[in-house]
Coordinates of C-alpha atoms in Angstrom, one line a residue:
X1 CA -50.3 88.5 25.5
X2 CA -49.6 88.9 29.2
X3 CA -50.5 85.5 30.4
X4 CA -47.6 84.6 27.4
X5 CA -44.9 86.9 28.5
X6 CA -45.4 86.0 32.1
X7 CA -45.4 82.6 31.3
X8 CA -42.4 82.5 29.1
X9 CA -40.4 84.5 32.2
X10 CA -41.6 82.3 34.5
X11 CA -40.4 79.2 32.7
X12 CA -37.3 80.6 31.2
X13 CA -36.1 82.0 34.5
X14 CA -36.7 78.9 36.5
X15 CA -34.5 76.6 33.6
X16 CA -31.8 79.3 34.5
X17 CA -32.3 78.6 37.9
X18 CA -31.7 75.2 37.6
X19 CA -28.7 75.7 35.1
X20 CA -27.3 77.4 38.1
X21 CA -27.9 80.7 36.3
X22 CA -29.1 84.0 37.6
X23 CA -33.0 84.1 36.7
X24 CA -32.3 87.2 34.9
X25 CA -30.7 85.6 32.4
X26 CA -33.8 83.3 31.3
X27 CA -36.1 86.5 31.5
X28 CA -33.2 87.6 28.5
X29 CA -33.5 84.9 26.6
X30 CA -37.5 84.4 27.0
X31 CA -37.7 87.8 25.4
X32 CA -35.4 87.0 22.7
X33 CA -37.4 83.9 22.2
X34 CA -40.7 85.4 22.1
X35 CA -39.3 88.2 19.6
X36 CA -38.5 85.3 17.0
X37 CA -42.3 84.4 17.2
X38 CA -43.1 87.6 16.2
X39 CA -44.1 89.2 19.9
X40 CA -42.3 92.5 20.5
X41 CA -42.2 95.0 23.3
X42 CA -45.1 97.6 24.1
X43 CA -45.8 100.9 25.9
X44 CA -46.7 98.7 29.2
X45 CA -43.4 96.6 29.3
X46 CA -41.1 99.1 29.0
X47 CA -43.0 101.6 31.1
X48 CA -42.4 98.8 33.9
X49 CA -38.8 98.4 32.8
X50 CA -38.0 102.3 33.4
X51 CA -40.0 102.0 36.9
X52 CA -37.6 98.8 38.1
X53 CA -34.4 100.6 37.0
X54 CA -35.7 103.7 38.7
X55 CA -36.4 101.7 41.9
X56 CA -33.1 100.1 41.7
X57 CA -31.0 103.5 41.4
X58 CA -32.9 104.5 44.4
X59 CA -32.3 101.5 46.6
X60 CA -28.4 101.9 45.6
X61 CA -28.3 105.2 47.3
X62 CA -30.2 104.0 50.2
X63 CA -27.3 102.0 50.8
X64 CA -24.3 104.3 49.5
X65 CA -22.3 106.3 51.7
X66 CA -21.4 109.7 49.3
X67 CA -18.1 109.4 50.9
X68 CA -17.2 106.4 49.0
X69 CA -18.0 108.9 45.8
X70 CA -15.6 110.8 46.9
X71 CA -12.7 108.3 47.6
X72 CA -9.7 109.0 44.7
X73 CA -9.7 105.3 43.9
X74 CA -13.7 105.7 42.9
X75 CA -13.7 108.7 41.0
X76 CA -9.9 108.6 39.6
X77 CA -10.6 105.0 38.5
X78 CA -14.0 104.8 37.2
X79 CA -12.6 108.1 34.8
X80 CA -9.3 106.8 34.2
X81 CA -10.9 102.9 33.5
X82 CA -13.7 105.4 30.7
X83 CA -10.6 106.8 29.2
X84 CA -8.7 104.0 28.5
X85 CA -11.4 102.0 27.5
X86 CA -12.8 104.1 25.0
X87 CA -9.4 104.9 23.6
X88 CA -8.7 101.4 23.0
X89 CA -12.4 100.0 22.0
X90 CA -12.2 103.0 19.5
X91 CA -8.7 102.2 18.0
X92 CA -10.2 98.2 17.6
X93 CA -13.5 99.3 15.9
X94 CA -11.6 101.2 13.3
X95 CA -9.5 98.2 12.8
X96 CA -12.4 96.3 12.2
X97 CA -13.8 98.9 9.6
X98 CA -10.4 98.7 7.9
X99 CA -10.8 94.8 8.1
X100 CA -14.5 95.2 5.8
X101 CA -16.5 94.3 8.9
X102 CA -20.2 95.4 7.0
X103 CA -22.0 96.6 10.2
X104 CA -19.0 99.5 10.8
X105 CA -18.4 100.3 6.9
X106 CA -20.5 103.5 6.8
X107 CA -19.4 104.8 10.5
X108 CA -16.6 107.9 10.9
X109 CA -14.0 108.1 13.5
X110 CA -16.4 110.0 15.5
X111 CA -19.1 107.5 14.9
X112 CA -16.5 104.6 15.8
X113 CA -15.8 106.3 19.0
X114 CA -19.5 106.8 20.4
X115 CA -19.9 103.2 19.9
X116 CA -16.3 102.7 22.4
X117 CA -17.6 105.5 24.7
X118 CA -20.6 102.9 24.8
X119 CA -18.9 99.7 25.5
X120 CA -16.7 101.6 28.0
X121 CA -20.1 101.3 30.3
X122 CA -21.0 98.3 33.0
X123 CA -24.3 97.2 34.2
X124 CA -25.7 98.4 37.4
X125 CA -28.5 96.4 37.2
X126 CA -26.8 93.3 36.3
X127 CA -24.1 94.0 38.6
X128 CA -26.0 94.8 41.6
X129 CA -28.2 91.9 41.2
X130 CA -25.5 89.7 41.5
X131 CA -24.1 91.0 44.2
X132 CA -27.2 91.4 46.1
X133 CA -27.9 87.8 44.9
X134 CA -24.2 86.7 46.6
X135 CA -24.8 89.1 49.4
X136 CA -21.3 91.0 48.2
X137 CA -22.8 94.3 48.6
X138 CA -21.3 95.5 51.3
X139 CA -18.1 93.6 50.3
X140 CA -14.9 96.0 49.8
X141 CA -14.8 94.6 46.2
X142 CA -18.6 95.3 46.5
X143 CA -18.7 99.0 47.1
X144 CA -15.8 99.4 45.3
X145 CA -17.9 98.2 42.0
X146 CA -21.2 100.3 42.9
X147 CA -19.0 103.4 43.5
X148 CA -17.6 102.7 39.9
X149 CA -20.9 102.2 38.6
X150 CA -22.5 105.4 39.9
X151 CA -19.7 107.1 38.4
X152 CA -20.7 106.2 35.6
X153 CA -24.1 107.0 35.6
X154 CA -23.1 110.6 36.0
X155 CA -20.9 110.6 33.4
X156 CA -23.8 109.1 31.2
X157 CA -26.3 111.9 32.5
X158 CA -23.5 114.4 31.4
X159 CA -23.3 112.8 27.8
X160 CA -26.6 112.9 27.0
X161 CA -27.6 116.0 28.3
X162 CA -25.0 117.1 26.1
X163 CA -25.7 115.1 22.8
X164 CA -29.3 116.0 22.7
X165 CA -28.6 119.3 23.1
X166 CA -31.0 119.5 25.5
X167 CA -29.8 121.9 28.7
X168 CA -31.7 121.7 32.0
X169 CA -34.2 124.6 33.3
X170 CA -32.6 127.3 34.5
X171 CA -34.7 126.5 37.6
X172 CA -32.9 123.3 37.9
X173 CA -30.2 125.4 40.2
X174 CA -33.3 124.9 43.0
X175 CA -32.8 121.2 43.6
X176 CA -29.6 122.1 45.3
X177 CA -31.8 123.1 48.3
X178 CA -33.0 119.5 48.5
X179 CA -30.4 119.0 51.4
X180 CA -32.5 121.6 53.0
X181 CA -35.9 119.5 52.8
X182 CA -33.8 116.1 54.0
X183 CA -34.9 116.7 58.1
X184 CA -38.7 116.9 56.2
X185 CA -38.3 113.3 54.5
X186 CA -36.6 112.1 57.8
X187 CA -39.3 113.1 59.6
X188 CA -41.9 111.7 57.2
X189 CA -40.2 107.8 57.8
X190 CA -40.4 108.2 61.6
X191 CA -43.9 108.6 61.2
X192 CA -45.2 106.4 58.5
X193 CA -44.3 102.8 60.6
X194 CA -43.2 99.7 59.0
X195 CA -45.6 98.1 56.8
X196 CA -47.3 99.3 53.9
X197 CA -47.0 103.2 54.2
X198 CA -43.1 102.9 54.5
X199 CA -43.4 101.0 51.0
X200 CA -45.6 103.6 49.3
X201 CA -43.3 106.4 51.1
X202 CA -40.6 105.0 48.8
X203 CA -42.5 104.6 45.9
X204 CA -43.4 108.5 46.2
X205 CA -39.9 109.8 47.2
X206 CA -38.1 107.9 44.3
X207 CA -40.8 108.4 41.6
X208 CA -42.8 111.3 42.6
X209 CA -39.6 113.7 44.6
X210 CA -37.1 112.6 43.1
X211 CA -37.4 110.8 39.0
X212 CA -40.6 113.1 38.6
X213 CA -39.0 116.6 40.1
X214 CA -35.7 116.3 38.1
X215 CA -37.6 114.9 35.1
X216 CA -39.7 118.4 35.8
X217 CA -36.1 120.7 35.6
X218 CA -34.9 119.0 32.4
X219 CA -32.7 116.6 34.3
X220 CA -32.6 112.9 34.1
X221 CA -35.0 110.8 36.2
X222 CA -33.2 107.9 37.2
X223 CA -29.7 110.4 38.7
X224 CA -32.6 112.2 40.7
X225 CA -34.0 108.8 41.9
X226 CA -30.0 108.0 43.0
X227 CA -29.9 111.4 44.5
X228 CA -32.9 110.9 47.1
X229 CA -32.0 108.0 48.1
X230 CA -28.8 108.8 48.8
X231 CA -30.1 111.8 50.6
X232 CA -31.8 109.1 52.8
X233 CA -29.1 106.6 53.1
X234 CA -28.3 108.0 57.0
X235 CA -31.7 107.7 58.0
X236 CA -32.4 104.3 60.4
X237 CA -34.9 103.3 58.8
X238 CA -32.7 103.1 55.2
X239 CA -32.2 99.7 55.3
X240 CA -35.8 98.5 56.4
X241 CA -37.2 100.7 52.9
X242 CA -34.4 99.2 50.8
X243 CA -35.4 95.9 51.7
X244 CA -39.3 96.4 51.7
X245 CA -39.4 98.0 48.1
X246 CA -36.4 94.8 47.3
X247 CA -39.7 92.5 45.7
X248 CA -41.2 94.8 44.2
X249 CA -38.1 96.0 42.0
X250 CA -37.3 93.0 41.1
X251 CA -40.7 92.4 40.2
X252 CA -40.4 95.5 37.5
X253 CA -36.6 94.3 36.4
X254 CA -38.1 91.4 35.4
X255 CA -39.8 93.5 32.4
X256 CA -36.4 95.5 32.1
X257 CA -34.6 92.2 30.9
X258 CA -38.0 91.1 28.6
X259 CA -37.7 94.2 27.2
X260 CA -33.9 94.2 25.9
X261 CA -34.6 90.9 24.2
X262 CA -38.0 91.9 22.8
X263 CA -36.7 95.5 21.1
X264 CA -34.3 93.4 19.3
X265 CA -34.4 92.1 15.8
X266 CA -31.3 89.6 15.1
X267 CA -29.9 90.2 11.7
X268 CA -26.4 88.3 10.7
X269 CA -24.1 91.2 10.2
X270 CA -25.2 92.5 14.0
X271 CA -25.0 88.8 15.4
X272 CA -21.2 88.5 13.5
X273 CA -20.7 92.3 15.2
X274 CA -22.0 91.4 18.7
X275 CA -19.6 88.3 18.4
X276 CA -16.6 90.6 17.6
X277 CA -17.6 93.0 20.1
X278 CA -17.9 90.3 22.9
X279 CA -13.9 89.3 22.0
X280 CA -13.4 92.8 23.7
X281 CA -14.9 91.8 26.8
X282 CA -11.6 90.2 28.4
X283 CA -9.6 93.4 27.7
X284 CA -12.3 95.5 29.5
X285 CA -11.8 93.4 32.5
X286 CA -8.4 94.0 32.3
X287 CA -8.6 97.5 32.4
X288 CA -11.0 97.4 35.5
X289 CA -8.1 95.0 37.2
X290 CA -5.0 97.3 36.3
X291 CA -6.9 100.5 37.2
X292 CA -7.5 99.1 41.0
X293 CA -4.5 97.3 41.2
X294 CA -2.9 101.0 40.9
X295 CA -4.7 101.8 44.0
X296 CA -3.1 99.2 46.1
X297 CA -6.2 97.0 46.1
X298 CA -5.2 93.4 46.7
X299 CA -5.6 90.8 44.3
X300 CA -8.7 89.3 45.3
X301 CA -10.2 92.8 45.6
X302 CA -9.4 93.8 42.9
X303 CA -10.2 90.8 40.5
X304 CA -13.3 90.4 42.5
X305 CA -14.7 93.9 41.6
X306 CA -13.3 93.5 38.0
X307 CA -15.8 90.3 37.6
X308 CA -18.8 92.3 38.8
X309 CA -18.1 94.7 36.2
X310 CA -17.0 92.6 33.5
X311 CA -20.7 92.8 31.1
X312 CA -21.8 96.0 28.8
X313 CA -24.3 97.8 29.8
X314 CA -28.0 98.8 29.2
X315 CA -26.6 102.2 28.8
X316 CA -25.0 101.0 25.2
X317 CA -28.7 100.4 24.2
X318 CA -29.8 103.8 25.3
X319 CA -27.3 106.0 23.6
X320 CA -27.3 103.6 20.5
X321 CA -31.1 104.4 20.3
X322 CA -30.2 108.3 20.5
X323 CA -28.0 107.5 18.0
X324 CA -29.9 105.9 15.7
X325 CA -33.0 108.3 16.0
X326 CA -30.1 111.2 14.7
X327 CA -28.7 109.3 12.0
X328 CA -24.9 108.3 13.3
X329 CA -25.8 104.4 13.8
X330 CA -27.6 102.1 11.7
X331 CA -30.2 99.2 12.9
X332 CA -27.4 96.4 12.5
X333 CA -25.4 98.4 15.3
X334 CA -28.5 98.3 17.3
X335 CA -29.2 95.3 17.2
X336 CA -25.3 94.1 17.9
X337 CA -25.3 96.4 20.7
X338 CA -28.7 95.0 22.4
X339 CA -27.2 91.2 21.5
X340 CA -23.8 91.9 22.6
X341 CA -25.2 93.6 26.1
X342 CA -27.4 90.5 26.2
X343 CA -25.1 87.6 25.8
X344 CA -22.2 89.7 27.8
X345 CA -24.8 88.7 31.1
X346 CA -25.0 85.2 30.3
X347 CA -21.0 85.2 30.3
X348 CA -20.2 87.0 32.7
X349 CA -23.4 85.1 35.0
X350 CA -21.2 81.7 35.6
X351 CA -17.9 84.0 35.9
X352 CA -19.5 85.9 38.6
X353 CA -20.8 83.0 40.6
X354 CA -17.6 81.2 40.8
X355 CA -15.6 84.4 40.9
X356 CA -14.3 82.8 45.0
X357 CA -12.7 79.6 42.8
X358 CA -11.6 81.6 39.6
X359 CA -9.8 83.7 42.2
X360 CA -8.0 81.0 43.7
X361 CA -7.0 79.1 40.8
X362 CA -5.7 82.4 39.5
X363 CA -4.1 84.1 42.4
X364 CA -0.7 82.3 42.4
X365 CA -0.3 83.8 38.9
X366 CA -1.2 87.3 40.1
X367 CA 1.3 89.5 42.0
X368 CA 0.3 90.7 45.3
X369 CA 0.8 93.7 46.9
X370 CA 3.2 94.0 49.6
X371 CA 1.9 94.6 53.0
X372 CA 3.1 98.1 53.8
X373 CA 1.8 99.1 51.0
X374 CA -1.9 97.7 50.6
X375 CA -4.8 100.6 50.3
X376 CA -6.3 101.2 54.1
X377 CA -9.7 98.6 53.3
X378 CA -7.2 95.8 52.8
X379 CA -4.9 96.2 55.9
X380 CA -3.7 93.1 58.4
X381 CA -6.1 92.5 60.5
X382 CA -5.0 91.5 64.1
X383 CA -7.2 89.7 66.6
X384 CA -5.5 90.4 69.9
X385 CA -6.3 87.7 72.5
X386 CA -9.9 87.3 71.3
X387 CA -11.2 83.6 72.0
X388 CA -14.6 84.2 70.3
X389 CA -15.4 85.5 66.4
X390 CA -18.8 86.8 65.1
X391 CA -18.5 87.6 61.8
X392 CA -21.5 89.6 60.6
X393 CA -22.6 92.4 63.1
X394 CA -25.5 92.8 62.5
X395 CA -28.6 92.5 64.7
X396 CA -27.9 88.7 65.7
X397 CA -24.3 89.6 65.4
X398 CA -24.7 92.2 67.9
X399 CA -27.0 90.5 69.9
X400 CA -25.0 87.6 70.2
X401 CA -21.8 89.5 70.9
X402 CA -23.3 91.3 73.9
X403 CA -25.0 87.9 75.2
X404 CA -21.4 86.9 75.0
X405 CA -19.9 89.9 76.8
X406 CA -22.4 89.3 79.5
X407 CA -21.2 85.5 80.4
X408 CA -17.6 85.9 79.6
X409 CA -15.9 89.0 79.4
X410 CA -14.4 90.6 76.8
X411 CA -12.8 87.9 74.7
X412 CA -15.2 88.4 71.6
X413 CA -14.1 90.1 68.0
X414 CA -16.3 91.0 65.7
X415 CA -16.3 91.0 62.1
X416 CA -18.5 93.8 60.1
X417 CA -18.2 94.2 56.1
X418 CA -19.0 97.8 56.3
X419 CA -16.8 100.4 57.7
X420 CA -19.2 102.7 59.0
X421 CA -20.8 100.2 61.1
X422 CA -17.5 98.8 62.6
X423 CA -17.1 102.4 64.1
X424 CA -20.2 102.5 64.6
X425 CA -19.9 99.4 67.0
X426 CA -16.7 100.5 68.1
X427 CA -18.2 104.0 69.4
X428 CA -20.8 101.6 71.8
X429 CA -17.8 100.0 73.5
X430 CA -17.8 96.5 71.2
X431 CA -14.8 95.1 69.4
X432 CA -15.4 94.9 66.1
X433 CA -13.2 95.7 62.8
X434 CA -14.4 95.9 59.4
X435 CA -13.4 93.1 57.2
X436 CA -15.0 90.4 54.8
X437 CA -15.4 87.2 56.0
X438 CA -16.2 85.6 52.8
X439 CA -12.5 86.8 51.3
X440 CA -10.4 83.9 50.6
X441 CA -7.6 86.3 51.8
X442 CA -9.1 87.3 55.0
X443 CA -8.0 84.6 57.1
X444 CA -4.5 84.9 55.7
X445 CA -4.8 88.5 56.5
X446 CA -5.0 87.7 60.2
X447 CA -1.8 87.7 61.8
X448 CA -2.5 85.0 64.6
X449 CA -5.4 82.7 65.3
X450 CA -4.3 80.1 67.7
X451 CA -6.4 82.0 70.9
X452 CA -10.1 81.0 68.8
X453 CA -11.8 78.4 70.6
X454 CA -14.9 79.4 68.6
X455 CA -16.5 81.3 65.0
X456 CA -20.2 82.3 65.2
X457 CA -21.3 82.7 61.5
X458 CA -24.2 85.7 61.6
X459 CA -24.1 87.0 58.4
X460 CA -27.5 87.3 56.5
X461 CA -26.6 85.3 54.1
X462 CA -26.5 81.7 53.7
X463 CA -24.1 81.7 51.2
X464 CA -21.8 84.0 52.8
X465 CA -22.0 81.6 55.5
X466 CA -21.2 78.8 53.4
X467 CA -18.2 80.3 51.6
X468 CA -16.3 81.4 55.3
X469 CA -17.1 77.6 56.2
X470 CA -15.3 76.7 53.6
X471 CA -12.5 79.0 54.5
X472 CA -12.3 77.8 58.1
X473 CA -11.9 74.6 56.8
X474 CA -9.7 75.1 54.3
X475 CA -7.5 76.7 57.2
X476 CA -7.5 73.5 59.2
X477 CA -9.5 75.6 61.9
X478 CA -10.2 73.0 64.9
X479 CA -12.3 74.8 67.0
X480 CA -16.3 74.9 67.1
X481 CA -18.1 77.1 64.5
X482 CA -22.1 77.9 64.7
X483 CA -24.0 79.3 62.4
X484 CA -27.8 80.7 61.8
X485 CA -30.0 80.3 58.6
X486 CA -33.2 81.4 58.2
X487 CA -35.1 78.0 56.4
X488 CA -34.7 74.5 57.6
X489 CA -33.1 72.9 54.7
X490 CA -30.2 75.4 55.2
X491 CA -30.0 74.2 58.7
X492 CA -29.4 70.9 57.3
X493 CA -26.9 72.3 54.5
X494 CA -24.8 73.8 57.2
X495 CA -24.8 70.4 59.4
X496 CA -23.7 68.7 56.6
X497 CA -21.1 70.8 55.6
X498 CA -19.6 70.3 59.2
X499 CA -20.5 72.7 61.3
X500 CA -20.7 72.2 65.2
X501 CA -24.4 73.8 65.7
X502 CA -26.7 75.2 63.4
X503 CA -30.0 77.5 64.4
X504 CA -33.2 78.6 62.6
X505 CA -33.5 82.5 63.4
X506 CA -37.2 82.5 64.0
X507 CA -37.0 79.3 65.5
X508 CA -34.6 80.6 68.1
X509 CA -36.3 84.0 67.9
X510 CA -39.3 82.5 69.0
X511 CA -37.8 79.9 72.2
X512 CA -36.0 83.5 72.8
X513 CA -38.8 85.5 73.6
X514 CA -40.6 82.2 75.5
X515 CA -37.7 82.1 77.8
X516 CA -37.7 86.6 78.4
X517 CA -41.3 86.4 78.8
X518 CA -41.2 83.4 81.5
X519 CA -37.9 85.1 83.3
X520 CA -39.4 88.5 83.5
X521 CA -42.8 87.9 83.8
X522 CA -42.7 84.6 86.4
X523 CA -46.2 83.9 85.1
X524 CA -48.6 81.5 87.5
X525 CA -50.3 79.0 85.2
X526 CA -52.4 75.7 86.5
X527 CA -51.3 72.6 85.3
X528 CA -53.7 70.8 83.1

């Protein structure tokens, strides 16, 4: 049965490939597939499902700065956005039951509004997929949507705790001392090195510390695998374990999406009540948009973080399963809420991937925001009398700016997606400002380009590359652009597209260190 199920992923992930679909979407449909010949999910699968979303929580809060949490626009909206939501998905549900929809007949008020409270929810793991898969993560719209998502996951923690009746240990008070044991974990990375240790370190502080301890105080895993992470996320090495554990997380989500398709038993009244419920879908991303926009996000921001959040989540299928175990929902809800979660990916899959173009066919119909008033991440940007942009500071970034510095003076701005690492860059003497690249908007929110002689495109990813290209050009930009990729067919992608110069990191890593080696070292060879 293994060889069959890694097969059928394998297969049906690859077609989704090539349809220009996120993999994950395949891995849905191969589990759905497989169900209807009578294979269905074990101990094993779903074991390795609740270890890939438990990996995934962690890795978010390797990467999320708690100050983000505690911006008004994350917590305000992501609560105000619940509200609303449920409100409304509840007053639609019973208009359905009024209507003689089957699956809702036997459902109260109360009932009917569990089910909105459970639609209210997004997916993390669908959502930071595909943002990790556009390389949007560190994106204003991008941080904006995890922030959101977290919130979430609290408020999810809080409900169940609460519906199963079920209070924590009073010795759960203790693990508010775990800010007290951070210098030991720090200390612990600066000793374990780089390779495999660093991997199993993570493994151990996200499943043993941190899912296992709260899971041991009557608290739920997966917020005390979020919790460590974050509790690591201002260690340097942060980023080198998020990216070292990256495979083998996706590795386990691979089960997570098998497994939603395999627990689920279509039936015709849940299929016409997944259908129904999927109608909502556009009116919870139009919640998402008018919440930001009240924030004084821009458009694009705005609509941007709206797409990344515009799917149910696997949350529904957890509290529909606590509901159905204590009698308020019955198996056709189930399986609607497991089908509509399902096919609300494979929507919102192509919507996401061409969010850039659906934004710019849309954003002459969308009122912006006037200047004066725009939210402080989406201020005018102004370049001064820099000749030179990098855009992506990170370590070529850097390395290229200071290069630059060395041969020509100050005439270089940088471009960093993260806010903390723009000061961060600033506090070192560089001049850098935090802004996205890859935002349609960005170049317009320049006030005056006409000193650029040249763009250096370092950003880690290709497509990020590809889509401020595409803005350059768009903008009529005539002077030279460069950029790196990290495989030789990108190279050629980028050449192609019309860039100036295009270099192969490792390549150029490798003539690099040639070149130090024979400047520093003078070394006396004999000629053959």
């Amino acid at each position: 049965m293994d060889l069959i199920l890694i097969s059928a992923a394998f297969v049906a992930g690859f077609i989704a490939l090539k349809c220009h679909l996120p993999p994950l979407v395949g891995f849905l449909l191969a589990g759905f597939g497989l169900h209807a010949f009578g294979y269905t999910t074990n101990d094993t699968i779903i074991e390795l499902a609740d270890l890939g979303v438990t990996l995934l929580l962690f890795t978010i809060g390797l990467k999320l700065d708690v100050k983000v949490l505690m911006s008004k626009e994350i917590w305000a909206g992501a609560t105000l956005h619940n509200l609303l939501s449920t409100a409304l998905f509840s007053v639609v549900l019973v208009g359905l039951k009024v209507l003689g929809v089957n699956a809702l007949a036997s459902m109260d008020f109360a009932q009917l509004a569990l089910l909105g409270f459970a639609l209210s929810f997004s997916s993390t793991v669908f959502a930071v997929k595909s943002l990790q898969e556009r390389g949007d993560m560190n994106a204003t719209f991008g941080t904006i949507a995890i922030g959101i998502l977290v919130m979430q996951d609290i408020f999810a923690v809080v409900f169940l705790t609460a519906s199963t009746g079920k209070l924590p240990h009073w010795y759960a008070i203790a693990l508010f001392a775990l800010p007290l044991v951070r210098p030991l974990f720090f200390r612990l990375m600066d000793k374990v090195g780089h390779g495999e240790m660093l991997i199993l370190l993570g493994v151990f502080l996200a499943l043993v510390v941190g899912a296992g301890l709260f899971e041991l105080v009557g608290v739920k895993p997966d917020l005390g695998a979020l919790i460590l992470g974050m509790l690591l996320a201002q260690h340097s090495k942060a980023s080198e374990l998020s990216k070292s554990l990256f495979n083998l997380k996706e590795l386990f989500l691979i089960c997570f999406f098998l497994n939603i398709g395999l627990s689920a038993q279509p039936t015709l009244s849940g299929l016409v009540l997944a259908l129904l419920v999927l109608l909502l879908l556009p009116l919870k991303g139009v919640l998402y948009f008018w919440v930001l926009n009240r924030f004084k996000f821009r458009v694009r921001t705005s609509l941007m973080a709206s797409f990344s959040l515009l799917n149910y989540s696997e949350f529904g299928l957890i509290l529909g399963g606590l509901a159905f175990k204590m009698g308020w929902m019955s198996d056709d809800v189930l399986v609607a809420l497991a089908l509509a979660v399902s096919m609300s990916f494979i929507i919102a899959s192509p919507i996401n991937r061409k969010g850039h173009e659906l934004y710019q066919k849309s954003a002459k119909w969308l009122k912006e925001q006037a200047a004066e008033n725009l939210n402080h991440r989406d201020q005018r940007i102004n370049p001064g009398h820099a000749q030179i942009l990098i855009l992506g500071m990170g370590r070529i970034g850097s390395g290229a700016y200071d290069e630059l510095r060395a041969r020509y003076g100050k005439i270089s701005l940088g471009i960093e997606v993260r806010e903390d690492a723009a000061h961060e860059h600033r506090s070192l003497g560089r001049n850098v400002i935090c802004g996205d690249a890859t935002d349609s908007d960005f170049w317009e929110r320049i006030l005056d380009t006409a000193n650029v002689k040249l763009v250096l495109l370092a950003m880690p990813h290709h497509q990020g590359n590809q889509i401020a290209l595409q803005q350059l050009q768009a903008r009529g930009f005539n002077g030279q652009i460069a950029a790196i990729a990290e495989y030789p067919d990108q190279v050629e992608d980028l050449m192609e597209s019309g860039v100036d110069a295009a270099f192969n990191i490792y390549r150029e890593a490798g003539g690099g260190f040639a070149r130090h080696v024979c400047d520093q070292l003078k070394p006396n060879f004999n000629q053959p």
